[in-house]
Amino acid sequence: EHAKPVAGSFPQRVPATSDEFDGKTLGPQWQWAANPDSRCYALDARPGHLRLSAQPEAPVRSLPSVLTQKFPAPAFGVTAKLALQAQRDGDQAGLGTMGLASNWFGVRRVEGKPRMVLVRCAQDGKCAEELGAELPGFTAYLRMHVTAGARSAVWYSGDGLRYTQIGAPFDAVMGRWVGTQVGLFATGAPGSFADIDYLRITP
């Protein structure tokens, strides 16, 4: 704690966190996992949405175009709405925690149908996945709650009203020097992409 340098009472100001993706540029809260590549995303392809072009499939930690932001608080909630445009089975898009270990969940095309998937990758790079229920469409609402100690739990919905938990809660793991991050990504065949309508952070 430190005394305010200017006397008086002022409205509380906090860094940006949520994003409706309705601007011409990404907000200052966002970081890319590697150097930014304008071929991997667009804010003008569909007004009011962030379009993430699919990258070749690989463990999330090795993907360059994962859009991330640092955990905004010790405890918070995050909800994202995304729509996957898949070209083939295996194309997917998701939301998760990124660090030395990564945990993410999202939509994957399986036998031509949208299915939920939960993937957990340990610090040694070994990943385990859990295939979830079929969705009514390729649009999904993804929700994550983080509590003290970075304990995290995730839910999904096909309509934004009824949410279902997938998997057991897990502990998010920090990265090498940037701490733990929330991340969005898409992988799959060339021409596949995900449109992110919004990402909203709540207390």
PDB file of C-alpha atoms in Angstrom:
ATOM      1  CA  GLU A   1       0.000   0.000   0.000  1.00  0.00           C
ATOM      2  CA  HIS A   2       1.099   3.564  -0.617  1.00  0.00           C
ATOM      3  CA  ALA A   3      -0.381   6.972  -0.045  1.00  0.00           C
ATOM      4  CA  LYS A   4      -2.020   8.531  -3.092  1.00  0.00           C
ATOM      5  CA  PRO A   5       0.270  11.149  -4.650  1.00  0.00           C
ATOM      6  CA  VAL A   6      -2.663  13.554  -5.112  1.00  0.00           C
ATOM      7  CA  ALA A   7      -5.087  14.342  -2.313  1.00  0.00           C
ATOM      8  CA  GLY A   8      -8.801  13.905  -2.911  1.00  0.00           C
ATOM      9  CA  SER A   9     -11.351  11.287  -3.857  1.00  0.00           C
ATOM     10  CA  PHE A  10     -11.399   9.915  -7.403  1.00  0.00           C
ATOM     11  CA  PRO A  11     -13.346   7.178  -9.229  1.00  0.00           C
ATOM     12  CA  GLN A  12     -11.617   3.819  -9.210  1.00  0.00           C
ATOM     13  CA  ARG A  13      -9.849   3.019 -12.478  1.00  0.00           C
ATOM     14  CA  VAL A  14      -8.770  -0.476 -13.461  1.00  0.00           C
ATOM     15  CA  PRO A  15      -7.080  -1.909 -16.573  1.00  0.00           C
ATOM     16  CA  ALA A  16      -9.310  -3.202 -19.374  1.00  0.00           C
ATOM     17  CA  THR A  17     -10.230  -6.893 -19.243  1.00  0.00           C
ATOM     18  CA  SER A  18     -13.465  -7.681 -21.116  1.00  0.00           C
ATOM     19  CA  ASP A  19     -13.677  -7.153 -24.867  1.00  0.00           C
ATOM     20  CA  GLU A  20     -16.694  -7.016 -27.202  1.00  0.00           C
ATOM     21  CA  PHE A  21     -14.348  -6.998 -30.229  1.00  0.00           C
ATOM     22  CA  ASP A  22     -16.207  -4.127 -31.855  1.00  0.00           C
ATOM     23  CA  GLY A  23     -13.195  -1.854 -32.314  1.00  0.00           C
ATOM     24  CA  LYS A  24     -10.592  -1.564 -35.047  1.00  0.00           C
ATOM     25  CA  THR A  25      -7.780  -2.822 -32.815  1.00  0.00           C
ATOM     26  CA  LEU A  26      -7.400  -5.245 -29.945  1.00  0.00           C
ATOM     27  CA  GLY A  27      -7.433  -3.737 -26.463  1.00  0.00           C
ATOM     28  CA  PRO A  28      -4.179  -3.226 -24.540  1.00  0.00           C
ATOM     29  CA  GLN A  29      -5.017  -6.155 -22.218  1.00  0.00           C
ATOM     30  CA  TRP A  30      -4.274  -8.668 -24.977  1.00  0.00           C
ATOM     31  CA  GLN A  31      -0.976 -10.396 -25.702  1.00  0.00           C
ATOM     32  CA  TRP A  32       0.002 -12.976 -28.317  1.00  0.00           C
ATOM     33  CA  ALA A  33       1.913 -16.097 -27.362  1.00  0.00           C
ATOM     34  CA  ALA A  34       4.482 -15.237 -30.057  1.00  0.00           C
ATOM     35  CA  ASN A  35       5.040 -12.309 -32.410  1.00  0.00           C
ATOM     36  CA  PRO A  36       1.713 -10.968 -33.738  1.00  0.00           C
ATOM     37  CA  ASP A  37       0.760 -12.278 -37.180  1.00  0.00           C
ATOM     38  CA  SER A  38      -1.947 -10.310 -38.980  1.00  0.00           C
ATOM     39  CA  ARG A  39      -2.758 -13.369 -41.118  1.00  0.00           C
ATOM     40  CA  CYS A  40      -4.014 -15.219 -38.043  1.00  0.00           C
ATOM     41  CA  TYR A  41      -6.755 -12.842 -36.919  1.00  0.00           C
ATOM     42  CA  ALA A  42      -9.108 -10.125 -38.128  1.00  0.00           C
ATOM     43  CA  LEU A  43     -11.474  -7.623 -36.553  1.00  0.00           C
ATOM     44  CA  ASP A  44     -13.164  -6.611 -39.816  1.00  0.00           C
ATOM     45  CA  ALA A  45     -14.082 -10.002 -41.302  1.00  0.00           C
ATOM     46  CA  ARG A  46     -17.350 -10.057 -39.323  1.00  0.00           C
ATOM     47  CA  PRO A  47     -18.359  -6.832 -37.589  1.00  0.00           C
ATOM     48  CA  GLY A  48     -18.387  -7.084 -33.808  1.00  0.00           C
ATOM     49  CA  HIS A  49     -16.333 -10.264 -33.763  1.00  0.00           C
ATOM     50  CA  LEU A  50     -12.716 -11.348 -33.530  1.00  0.00           C
ATOM     51  CA  ARG A  51     -11.906 -13.929 -36.201  1.00  0.00           C
ATOM     52  CA  LEU A  52      -9.155 -16.400 -35.318  1.00  0.00           C
ATOM     53  CA  SER A  53      -7.866 -18.337 -38.306  1.00  0.00           C
ATOM     54  CA  ALA A  54      -7.074 -21.971 -37.591  1.00  0.00           C
ATOM     55  CA  GLN A  55      -3.439 -22.846 -37.003  1.00  0.00           C
ATOM     56  CA  PRO A  56      -1.972 -26.305 -37.667  1.00  0.00           C
ATOM     57  CA  GLU A  57      -2.933 -28.568 -34.780  1.00  0.00           C
ATOM     58  CA  ALA A  58      -0.337 -28.771 -32.002  1.00  0.00           C
ATOM     59  CA  PRO A  59      -0.218 -28.631 -28.200  1.00  0.00           C
ATOM     60  CA  VAL A  60      -1.514 -25.232 -27.123  1.00  0.00           C
ATOM     61  CA  ARG A  61       1.779 -24.262 -25.482  1.00  0.00           C
ATOM     62  CA  SER A  62       3.555 -24.474 -28.835  1.00  0.00           C
ATOM     63  CA  LEU A  63       0.984 -22.482 -30.826  1.00  0.00           C
ATOM     64  CA  PRO A  64       2.160 -18.979 -31.753  1.00  0.00           C
ATOM     65  CA  SER A  65      -1.200 -17.295 -32.295  1.00  0.00           C
ATOM     66  CA  VAL A  66      -2.905 -17.845 -28.959  1.00  0.00           C
ATOM     67  CA  LEU A  67      -4.540 -14.620 -27.820  1.00  0.00           C
ATOM     68  CA  THR A  68      -3.972 -14.217 -24.096  1.00  0.00           C
ATOM     69  CA  GLN A  69      -4.312 -11.881 -21.174  1.00  0.00           C
ATOM     70  CA  LYS A  70      -2.956 -12.192 -17.671  1.00  0.00           C
ATOM     71  CA  PHE A  71      -5.253 -13.319 -14.889  1.00  0.00           C
ATOM     72  CA  PRO A  72      -6.944 -10.033 -13.905  1.00  0.00           C
ATOM     73  CA  ALA A  73      -7.519 -10.910 -10.232  1.00  0.00           C
ATOM     74  CA  PRO A  74      -7.022 -13.702  -7.678  1.00  0.00           C
ATOM     75  CA  ALA A  75     -10.670 -14.684  -8.214  1.00  0.00           C
ATOM     76  CA  PHE A  76     -12.827 -13.928 -11.257  1.00  0.00           C
ATOM     77  CA  GLY A  77     -15.145 -15.356 -13.887  1.00  0.00           C
ATOM     78  CA  VAL A  78     -14.790 -15.315 -17.669  1.00  0.00           C
ATOM     79  CA  THR A  79     -17.392 -16.074 -20.332  1.00  0.00           C
ATOM     80  CA  ALA A  80     -16.729 -16.207 -24.074  1.00  0.00           C
ATOM     81  CA  LYS A  81     -19.093 -16.824 -26.973  1.00  0.00           C
ATOM     82  CA  LEU A  82     -17.549 -18.405 -30.052  1.00  0.00           C
ATOM     83  CA  ALA A  83     -18.683 -19.969 -33.299  1.00  0.00           C
ATOM     84  CA  LEU A  84     -16.487 -22.544 -35.043  1.00  0.00           C
ATOM     85  CA  GLN A  85     -16.465 -22.759 -38.839  1.00  0.00           C
ATOM     86  CA  ALA A  86     -14.905 -26.192 -39.372  1.00  0.00           C
ATOM     87  CA  GLN A  87     -13.674 -27.655 -42.654  1.00  0.00           C
ATOM     88  CA  ARG A  88     -13.009 -31.178 -41.422  1.00  0.00           C
ATOM     89  CA  ASP A  89     -13.123 -33.410 -38.366  1.00  0.00           C
ATOM     90  CA  GLY A  90     -10.624 -32.362 -35.726  1.00  0.00           C
ATOM     91  CA  ASP A  91     -11.001 -28.628 -36.288  1.00  0.00           C
ATOM     92  CA  GLN A  92     -11.504 -26.932 -32.942  1.00  0.00           C
ATOM     93  CA  ALA A  93     -11.545 -23.695 -30.984  1.00  0.00           C
ATOM     94  CA  GLY A  94     -11.344 -23.119 -27.275  1.00  0.00           C
ATOM     95  CA  LEU A  95     -10.737 -21.106 -24.141  1.00  0.00           C
ATOM     96  CA  GLY A  96      -8.445 -22.016 -21.283  1.00  0.00           C
ATOM     97  CA  THR A  97      -5.608 -21.281 -18.909  1.00  0.00           C
ATOM     98  CA  MET A  98      -2.126 -21.057 -20.368  1.00  0.00           C
ATOM     99  CA  GLY A  99       1.081 -21.568 -18.431  1.00  0.00           C
ATOM    100  CA  LEU A 100       3.753 -24.225 -18.044  1.00  0.00           C
ATOM    101  CA  ALA A 101       0.741 -26.529 -17.934  1.00  0.00           C
ATOM    102  CA  SER A 102      -2.337 -25.728 -20.011  1.00  0.00           C
ATOM    103  CA  ASN A 103      -5.982 -26.623 -19.567  1.00  0.00           C
ATOM    104  CA  TRP A 104      -8.554 -25.727 -22.179  1.00  0.00           C
ATOM    105  CA  PHE A 105     -12.049 -26.626 -23.330  1.00  0.00           C
ATOM    106  CA  GLY A 106     -14.024 -25.849 -26.432  1.00  0.00           C
ATOM    107  CA  VAL A 107     -15.761 -27.097 -29.562  1.00  0.00           C
ATOM    108  CA  ARG A 108     -14.365 -29.787 -31.878  1.00  0.00           C
ATOM    109  CA  ARG A 109     -15.874 -31.263 -35.015  1.00  0.00           C
ATOM    110  CA  VAL A 110     -16.172 -35.035 -34.524  1.00  0.00           C
ATOM    111  CA  GLU A 111     -17.734 -37.171 -37.274  1.00  0.00           C
ATOM    112  CA  GLY A 112     -19.204 -34.021 -38.738  1.00  0.00           C
ATOM    113  CA  LYS A 113     -20.858 -32.967 -35.478  1.00  0.00           C
ATOM    114  CA  PRO A 114     -19.992 -30.360 -32.818  1.00  0.00           C
ATOM    115  CA  ARG A 115     -18.721 -31.903 -29.605  1.00  0.00           C
ATOM    116  CA  MET A 116     -17.343 -30.427 -26.431  1.00  0.00           C
ATOM    117  CA  VAL A 117     -13.792 -31.377 -25.542  1.00  0.00           C
ATOM    118  CA  LEU A 118     -11.628 -30.801 -22.469  1.00  0.00           C
ATOM    119  CA  VAL A 119      -7.834 -31.081 -22.808  1.00  0.00           C
ATOM    120  CA  ARG A 120      -5.277 -30.973 -20.016  1.00  0.00           C
ATOM    121  CA  CYS A 121      -1.564 -30.813 -20.750  1.00  0.00           C
ATOM    122  CA  ALA A 122       0.959 -31.274 -17.936  1.00  0.00           C
ATOM    123  CA  GLN A 123       4.277 -29.463 -17.672  1.00  0.00           C
ATOM    124  CA  ASP A 124       6.024 -32.450 -19.272  1.00  0.00           C
ATOM    125  CA  GLY A 125       3.929 -31.944 -22.407  1.00  0.00           C
ATOM    126  CA  LYS A 126       1.749 -35.028 -21.957  1.00  0.00           C
ATOM    127  CA  CYS A 127      -1.913 -34.303 -22.663  1.00  0.00           C
ATOM    128  CA  ALA A 128      -5.119 -36.091 -21.753  1.00  0.00           C
ATOM    129  CA  GLU A 129      -8.505 -35.256 -23.212  1.00  0.00           C
ATOM    130  CA  GLU A 130     -12.129 -35.848 -22.362  1.00  0.00           C
ATOM    131  CA  LEU A 131     -14.717 -35.790 -25.129  1.00  0.00           C
ATOM    132  CA  GLY A 132     -17.970 -34.262 -23.958  1.00  0.00           C
ATOM    133  CA  ALA A 133     -21.527 -34.003 -25.172  1.00  0.00           C
ATOM    134  CA  GLU A 134     -22.734 -33.114 -28.634  1.00  0.00           C
ATOM    135  CA  LEU A 135     -23.873 -29.500 -29.015  1.00  0.00           C
ATOM    136  CA  PRO A 136     -26.933 -28.321 -30.949  1.00  0.00           C
ATOM    137  CA  GLY A 137     -24.639 -26.298 -33.208  1.00  0.00           C
ATOM    138  CA  PHE A 138     -21.094 -25.039 -33.598  1.00  0.00           C
ATOM    139  CA  THR A 139     -21.753 -21.985 -31.430  1.00  0.00           C
ATOM    140  CA  ALA A 140     -20.803 -22.391 -27.788  1.00  0.00           C
ATOM    141  CA  TYR A 141     -20.724 -20.307 -24.638  1.00  0.00           C
ATOM    142  CA  LEU A 142     -17.643 -21.139 -22.576  1.00  0.00           C
ATOM    143  CA  ARG A 143     -17.429 -20.146 -18.912  1.00  0.00           C
ATOM    144  CA  MET A 144     -14.619 -20.466 -16.390  1.00  0.00           C
ATOM    145  CA  HIS A 145     -14.558 -19.567 -12.684  1.00  0.00           C
ATOM    146  CA  VAL A 146     -11.241 -19.025 -10.913  1.00  0.00           C
ATOM    147  CA  THR A 147     -11.143 -18.927  -7.110  1.00  0.00           C
ATOM    148  CA  ALA A 148      -8.364 -18.256  -4.591  1.00  0.00           C
ATOM    149  CA  GLY A 149      -5.247 -20.280  -5.256  1.00  0.00           C
ATOM    150  CA  ALA A 150      -6.012 -20.366  -9.007  1.00  0.00           C
ATOM    151  CA  ARG A 151      -8.507 -23.201  -8.554  1.00  0.00           C
ATOM    152  CA  SER A 152     -10.460 -23.293 -11.802  1.00  0.00           C
ATOM    153  CA  ALA A 153     -13.647 -24.934 -13.017  1.00  0.00           C
ATOM    154  CA  VAL A 154     -15.286 -24.769 -16.457  1.00  0.00           C
ATOM    155  CA  TRP A 155     -18.816 -24.909 -17.886  1.00  0.00           C
ATOM    156  CA  TYR A 156     -20.332 -24.772 -21.352  1.00  0.00           C
ATOM    157  CA  SER A 157     -23.692 -23.967 -22.911  1.00  0.00           C
ATOM    158  CA  GLY A 158     -25.270 -24.223 -26.338  1.00  0.00           C
ATOM    159  CA  ASP A 159     -27.793 -21.450 -25.722  1.00  0.00           C
ATOM    160  CA  GLY A 160     -26.176 -19.149 -23.163  1.00  0.00           C
ATOM    161  CA  LEU A 161     -28.830 -20.017 -20.582  1.00  0.00           C
ATOM    162  CA  ARG A 162     -28.229 -23.549 -19.295  1.00  0.00           C
ATOM    163  CA  TYR A 163     -24.625 -24.355 -18.402  1.00  0.00           C
ATOM    164  CA  THR A 164     -23.107 -27.777 -17.803  1.00  0.00           C
ATOM    165  CA  GLN A 165     -19.826 -28.385 -16.004  1.00  0.00           C
ATOM    166  CA  ILE A 166     -17.233 -30.434 -17.844  1.00  0.00           C
ATOM    167  CA  GLY A 167     -14.387 -32.184 -16.023  1.00  0.00           C
ATOM    168  CA  ALA A 168     -13.227 -31.756 -12.449  1.00  0.00           C
ATOM    169  CA  PRO A 169     -11.797 -28.472 -11.113  1.00  0.00           C
ATOM    170  CA  PHE A 170      -8.062 -27.996 -11.642  1.00  0.00           C
ATOM    171  CA  ASP A 171      -5.257 -25.735 -10.474  1.00  0.00           C
ATOM    172  CA  ALA A 172      -3.982 -23.268 -13.056  1.00  0.00           C
ATOM    173  CA  VAL A 173      -0.186 -23.198 -13.364  1.00  0.00           C
ATOM    174  CA  MET A 174       1.886 -20.073 -13.955  1.00  0.00           C
ATOM    175  CA  GLY A 175       4.099 -19.538 -16.987  1.00  0.00           C
ATOM    176  CA  ARG A 176       7.814 -18.867 -17.048  1.00  0.00           C
ATOM    177  CA  TRP A 177       7.669 -15.106 -16.563  1.00  0.00           C
ATOM    178  CA  VAL A 178       4.197 -13.878 -17.481  1.00  0.00           C
ATOM    179  CA  GLY A 179       2.169 -15.748 -14.883  1.00  0.00           C
ATOM    180  CA  THR A 180      -0.977 -17.656 -15.756  1.00  0.00           C
ATOM    181  CA  GLN A 181      -3.008 -16.377 -18.683  1.00  0.00           C
ATOM    182  CA  VAL A 182      -6.476 -16.780 -20.113  1.00  0.00           C
ATOM    183  CA  GLY A 183      -6.214 -17.772 -23.775  1.00  0.00           C
ATOM    184  CA  LEU A 184      -8.310 -18.124 -26.943  1.00  0.00           C
ATOM    185  CA  PHE A 185      -7.261 -20.103 -30.013  1.00  0.00           C
ATOM    186  CA  ALA A 186      -8.364 -22.123 -33.050  1.00  0.00           C
ATOM    187  CA  THR A 187      -6.651 -25.031 -34.806  1.00  0.00           C
ATOM    188  CA  GLY A 188      -7.488 -27.115 -37.847  1.00  0.00           C
ATOM    189  CA  ALA A 189      -7.500 -27.236 -41.624  1.00  0.00           C
ATOM    190  CA  PRO A 190      -6.703 -24.179 -43.756  1.00  0.00           C
ATOM    191  CA  GLY A 191      -9.861 -22.143 -44.178  1.00  0.00           C
ATOM    192  CA  SER A 192     -11.264 -23.051 -40.775  1.00  0.00           C
ATOM    193  CA  PHE A 193     -11.768 -20.285 -38.245  1.00  0.00           C
ATOM    194  CA  ALA A 194     -13.560 -19.250 -35.077  1.00  0.00           C
ATOM    195  CA  ASP A 195     -15.517 -16.042 -34.609  1.00  0.00           C
ATOM    196  CA  ILE A 196     -15.355 -14.746 -31.036  1.00  0.00           C
ATOM    197  CA  ASP A 197     -18.342 -12.545 -30.236  1.00  0.00           C
ATOM    198  CA  TYR A 198     -17.083 -11.437 -26.829  1.00  0.00           C
ATOM    199  CA  LEU A 199     -14.987 -12.281 -23.807  1.00  0.00           C
ATOM    200  CA  ARG A 200     -16.372 -10.895 -20.544  1.00  0.00           C
ATOM    201  CA  ILE A 201     -14.630 -10.832 -17.190  1.00  0.00           C
ATOM    202  CA  THR A 202     -16.743 -10.672 -14.032  1.00  0.00           C
ATOM    203  CA  PRO A 203     -15.776 -10.470 -10.318  1.00  0.00           C
TER     204      PRO A 203
END
